[in-house]
Amino acid sequence: STWGFDQGFDRFFDDIEREGADSVWSMERRGGETVDALLGWAQERDPTVPAFAWLHLYDPHFPYSPPQEYWEKWNKRPYDGELAYVDDLLARVTAVFDPKTTLYVIVADHGEGLGDHNELTHGLFVYDSTQRVPFILSGPGVEASVVEEPVGLIDLMPTLLDVLGIAAPDGIDGQVMPGNPARPLYLESWALMRRFGISPHLAVVDGEHKLIGSTKPE
């Protein structure tokens, strides 16, 4: 709610204890607590009234620290353990919200470099390791298919509204995908300049091609 993400929600659960965190950027709440809050709300609401719920799971994000049983099961590979933990959390959600009457949308704001291009986490570069993220829609009104052309998260809102039969507002930047001609997508990260005073990482994706602009174009 500090940044206004609570706008339009009737209920918003964002109470996070610092637990020794040295700044707001290192604060984290375990995903199980967030799912508990969501399912608690689900028990209270009227199931006959259509509702929108946004569940934000932060776990597969640096620092990687899955619950102990996932740490052990995944041979001390913490990132894999975090992903497995989130998979199990989503199973709890789908057990409560019937997939036959629920439209699920699964997206991520970024991936993790995990050493690709010497980027351990994310935020510095715009290589596919951090920029190519899941964009999954599943439920009533969605035919099983794979969308081959590049799309951006900016297309999520109009696409979701289209599936629900709701007209999108005029003047927005995104568009329904698939259903409209693919157009170039813009990516940027200014962290290199702001943090280190060197060239930012900018890119354009057009079909099968991607151009990264920096001190040396790629």
Coordinates of C-alpha atoms in Angstrom, one line a residue:
S1 CA 0.0 0.0 0.0
T2 CA 3.0 2.3 0.4
W3 CA 3.1 2.6 -3.4
G4 CA -0.6 2.6 -4.0
F5 CA -1.1 -1.1 -4.9
D6 CA -4.1 -1.3 -2.6
Q7 CA -6.2 1.0 -4.9
G8 CA -9.5 -0.6 -5.8
F9 CA -9.3 -3.5 -3.4
D10 CA -11.9 -4.1 -0.7
R11 CA -9.4 -6.0 1.4
F12 CA -5.6 -5.8 1.2
F13 CA -3.2 -7.9 3.3
D14 CA 0.3 -6.4 3.3
D15 CA 1.4 -6.5 7.0
I16 CA 5.1 -7.6 6.9
E17 CA 7.3 -7.7 10.0
R18 CA 10.8 -6.4 9.5
E19 CA 12.4 -9.4 11.3
G20 CA 15.8 -7.7 11.4
A21 CA 15.6 -6.4 7.8
D22 CA 17.8 -3.5 7.3
S23 CA 15.5 -1.8 4.7
V24 CA 12.1 -2.1 3.2
W25 CA 13.7 -3.8 0.2
S26 CA 14.9 -6.8 2.2
M27 CA 11.5 -7.4 3.9
E28 CA 9.7 -10.6 3.0
R29 CA 6.7 -12.7 4.1
R30 CA 6.7 -16.4 3.5
G31 CA 4.3 -17.4 0.8
G32 CA 2.4 -19.8 3.1
E33 CA 1.3 -16.8 5.2
T34 CA 0.1 -15.0 2.1
V35 CA -1.9 -18.0 0.9
D36 CA -3.4 -18.4 4.4
A37 CA -4.6 -14.8 4.2
L38 CA -6.1 -15.4 0.7
L39 CA -7.9 -18.6 1.8
G40 CA -9.2 -16.9 4.9
W41 CA -10.7 -14.2 2.8
A42 CA -12.2 -16.9 0.5
Q43 CA -14.0 -18.5 3.4
E44 CA -15.6 -15.1 4.3
R45 CA -16.7 -13.9 0.9
D46 CA -20.0 -14.7 -0.9
P47 CA -19.0 -17.3 -3.5
T48 CA -22.0 -16.2 -5.8
V49 CA -20.5 -12.7 -6.3
P50 CA -17.7 -12.4 -8.9
A51 CA -14.4 -11.4 -7.4
F52 CA -10.9 -10.5 -8.4
A53 CA -8.0 -11.6 -6.2
W54 CA -4.3 -10.8 -6.6
L55 CA -1.8 -13.2 -4.9
H56 CA 1.8 -12.0 -4.9
L57 CA 4.3 -14.8 -4.0
Y58 CA 7.8 -13.4 -3.4
D59 CA 9.6 -16.6 -2.5
P60 CA 11.5 -17.5 -5.7
H61 CA 13.4 -14.2 -5.3
F62 CA 16.8 -13.4 -3.8
P63 CA 17.7 -14.2 -1.1
Y64 CA 16.7 -17.8 -1.7
S65 CA 15.7 -19.5 1.6
P66 CA 13.0 -22.2 1.1
P67 CA 11.5 -24.0 4.1
Q68 CA 13.9 -26.6 5.6
E69 CA 12.1 -29.6 4.0
Y70 CA 12.4 -28.1 0.5
W71 CA 16.0 -27.2 1.1
E72 CA 16.7 -30.8 1.9
K73 CA 14.5 -32.4 -0.8
W74 CA 16.2 -30.3 -3.5
N75 CA 19.7 -31.1 -2.5
K76 CA 20.5 -27.7 -1.1
R77 CA 19.6 -26.0 -4.4
P78 CA 17.7 -23.1 -2.8
Y79 CA 16.2 -21.6 -5.9
D80 CA 14.7 -24.9 -7.0
G81 CA 13.4 -25.4 -3.5
E82 CA 11.7 -22.0 -3.6
L83 CA 10.0 -22.9 -6.9
A84 CA 8.8 -26.3 -5.6
Y85 CA 7.4 -24.5 -2.5
V86 CA 5.4 -22.1 -4.6
D87 CA 4.1 -25.0 -6.7
D88 CA 2.7 -26.6 -3.6
L89 CA 1.2 -23.2 -2.5
L90 CA -0.6 -22.9 -5.8
A91 CA -2.0 -26.4 -5.4
R92 CA -3.6 -25.1 -2.1
V93 CA -5.2 -22.3 -4.1
T94 CA -6.6 -24.4 -6.9
A95 CA -8.1 -26.7 -4.4
V96 CA -10.3 -23.9 -3.1
F97 CA -11.0 -21.9 -6.3
D98 CA -12.6 -24.2 -8.8
P99 CA -10.7 -24.1 -12.2
K100 CA -14.1 -24.6 -14.0
T101 CA -15.3 -21.2 -12.7
T102 CA -12.1 -19.4 -12.1
L103 CA -9.9 -17.6 -14.6
Y104 CA -6.3 -18.0 -13.5
V105 CA -3.6 -15.7 -14.6
I106 CA 0.1 -16.5 -13.7
V107 CA 2.7 -13.9 -14.5
A108 CA 6.1 -12.8 -13.1
D109 CA 7.6 -9.3 -13.1
H110 CA 11.1 -10.7 -13.8
G111 CA 13.2 -13.8 -13.7
E112 CA 16.5 -14.4 -12.0
G113 CA 19.9 -14.4 -13.8
L114 CA 21.4 -17.3 -11.7
G115 CA 24.8 -16.3 -13.2
D116 CA 23.7 -16.0 -16.9
H117 CA 25.6 -13.1 -18.4
N118 CA 27.3 -12.8 -15.0
E119 CA 24.0 -11.5 -13.5
L120 CA 23.3 -13.3 -10.2
T121 CA 19.9 -11.9 -9.6
H122 CA 18.1 -9.3 -11.7
G123 CA 17.7 -5.6 -12.4
L124 CA 20.9 -4.8 -14.3
F125 CA 20.4 -6.3 -17.7
V126 CA 17.6 -7.0 -20.2
Y127 CA 18.7 -10.5 -21.4
D128 CA 16.0 -13.2 -21.7
S129 CA 17.2 -14.9 -18.5
T130 CA 15.4 -12.1 -16.5
Q131 CA 13.0 -10.7 -19.1
R132 CA 11.3 -13.8 -20.5
V133 CA 8.7 -14.6 -17.9
P134 CA 5.6 -16.9 -17.6
F135 CA 2.4 -15.4 -19.0
I136 CA -0.3 -18.1 -18.5
L137 CA -4.1 -17.8 -18.7
S138 CA -6.2 -20.8 -17.9
G139 CA -9.9 -21.2 -17.3
P140 CA -13.3 -20.5 -18.9
G141 CA -13.1 -18.8 -22.2
V142 CA -9.4 -19.7 -22.8
E143 CA -8.7 -22.3 -25.5
A144 CA -5.6 -24.4 -25.0
S145 CA -2.8 -23.0 -27.2
V146 CA 0.7 -21.6 -27.3
V147 CA 1.1 -18.0 -28.3
E148 CA 4.3 -17.8 -30.4
E149 CA 4.6 -14.0 -31.0
P150 CA 6.2 -11.9 -28.3
V151 CA 3.8 -10.2 -25.9
G152 CA 4.5 -7.9 -22.9
L153 CA 3.0 -7.7 -19.5
I154 CA 1.5 -4.4 -20.7
D155 CA -0.9 -6.6 -22.7
L156 CA -2.1 -8.5 -19.7
M157 CA -4.9 -6.1 -18.6
P158 CA -6.6 -5.7 -22.0
T159 CA -6.3 -9.4 -22.8
L160 CA -7.8 -10.4 -19.4
L161 CA -10.7 -8.0 -19.9
D162 CA -11.3 -9.3 -23.4
V163 CA -11.6 -12.9 -22.1
L164 CA -14.1 -11.6 -19.5
G165 CA -16.1 -9.8 -22.1
I166 CA -15.3 -6.3 -20.6
A167 CA -14.2 -3.4 -22.8
A168 CA -10.8 -2.1 -22.1
P169 CA -10.4 1.7 -21.5
D170 CA -9.4 3.8 -24.4
G171 CA -5.9 5.2 -24.8
I172 CA -4.0 2.3 -23.0
D173 CA -0.6 1.1 -24.3
G174 CA -1.3 -2.6 -24.2
Q175 CA -3.5 -4.6 -26.6
V176 CA -5.4 -7.9 -26.7
M177 CA -3.0 -10.8 -27.6
P178 CA -3.4 -12.9 -29.6
G179 CA -5.9 -11.0 -31.7
N180 CA -3.9 -8.0 -32.8
P181 CA -0.9 -7.7 -35.0
A182 CA 2.3 -8.2 -33.1
R183 CA 4.4 -5.0 -32.6
P184 CA 7.9 -4.3 -31.3
L185 CA 8.3 -4.5 -27.5
Y186 CA 10.5 -2.2 -25.5
L187 CA 12.6 -3.2 -22.5
E188 CA 14.8 -1.1 -20.3
S189 CA 16.9 -1.1 -17.2
W190 CA 18.5 2.2 -16.0
A191 CA 20.0 0.6 -12.9
L192 CA 23.5 0.4 -14.3
M193 CA 23.5 4.2 -14.9
R194 CA 21.8 5.1 -11.6
R195 CA 23.9 2.8 -9.5
F196 CA 27.3 2.8 -11.3
G197 CA 27.2 5.7 -13.7
I198 CA 27.6 3.5 -16.8
S199 CA 25.5 2.9 -19.9
P200 CA 21.9 1.6 -19.3
H201 CA 20.6 -1.6 -20.8
L202 CA 17.9 -1.0 -23.4
A203 CA 16.3 -3.4 -25.9
V204 CA 13.7 -3.9 -28.6
V205 CA 12.1 -7.2 -29.4
D206 CA 10.6 -7.6 -32.9
G207 CA 9.4 -11.1 -33.8
E208 CA 12.3 -13.5 -33.7
H209 CA 14.8 -10.7 -33.3
K210 CA 16.1 -8.7 -30.3
L211 CA 18.5 -5.8 -30.3
I212 CA 20.1 -4.7 -27.0
G213 CA 21.5 -1.2 -27.0
S214 CA 24.4 -0.4 -24.7
T215 CA 28.0 0.6 -25.2
K216 CA 28.3 -2.4 -27.5
P217 CA 25.0 -3.3 -29.4
E218 CA 24.1 -7.0 -29.2

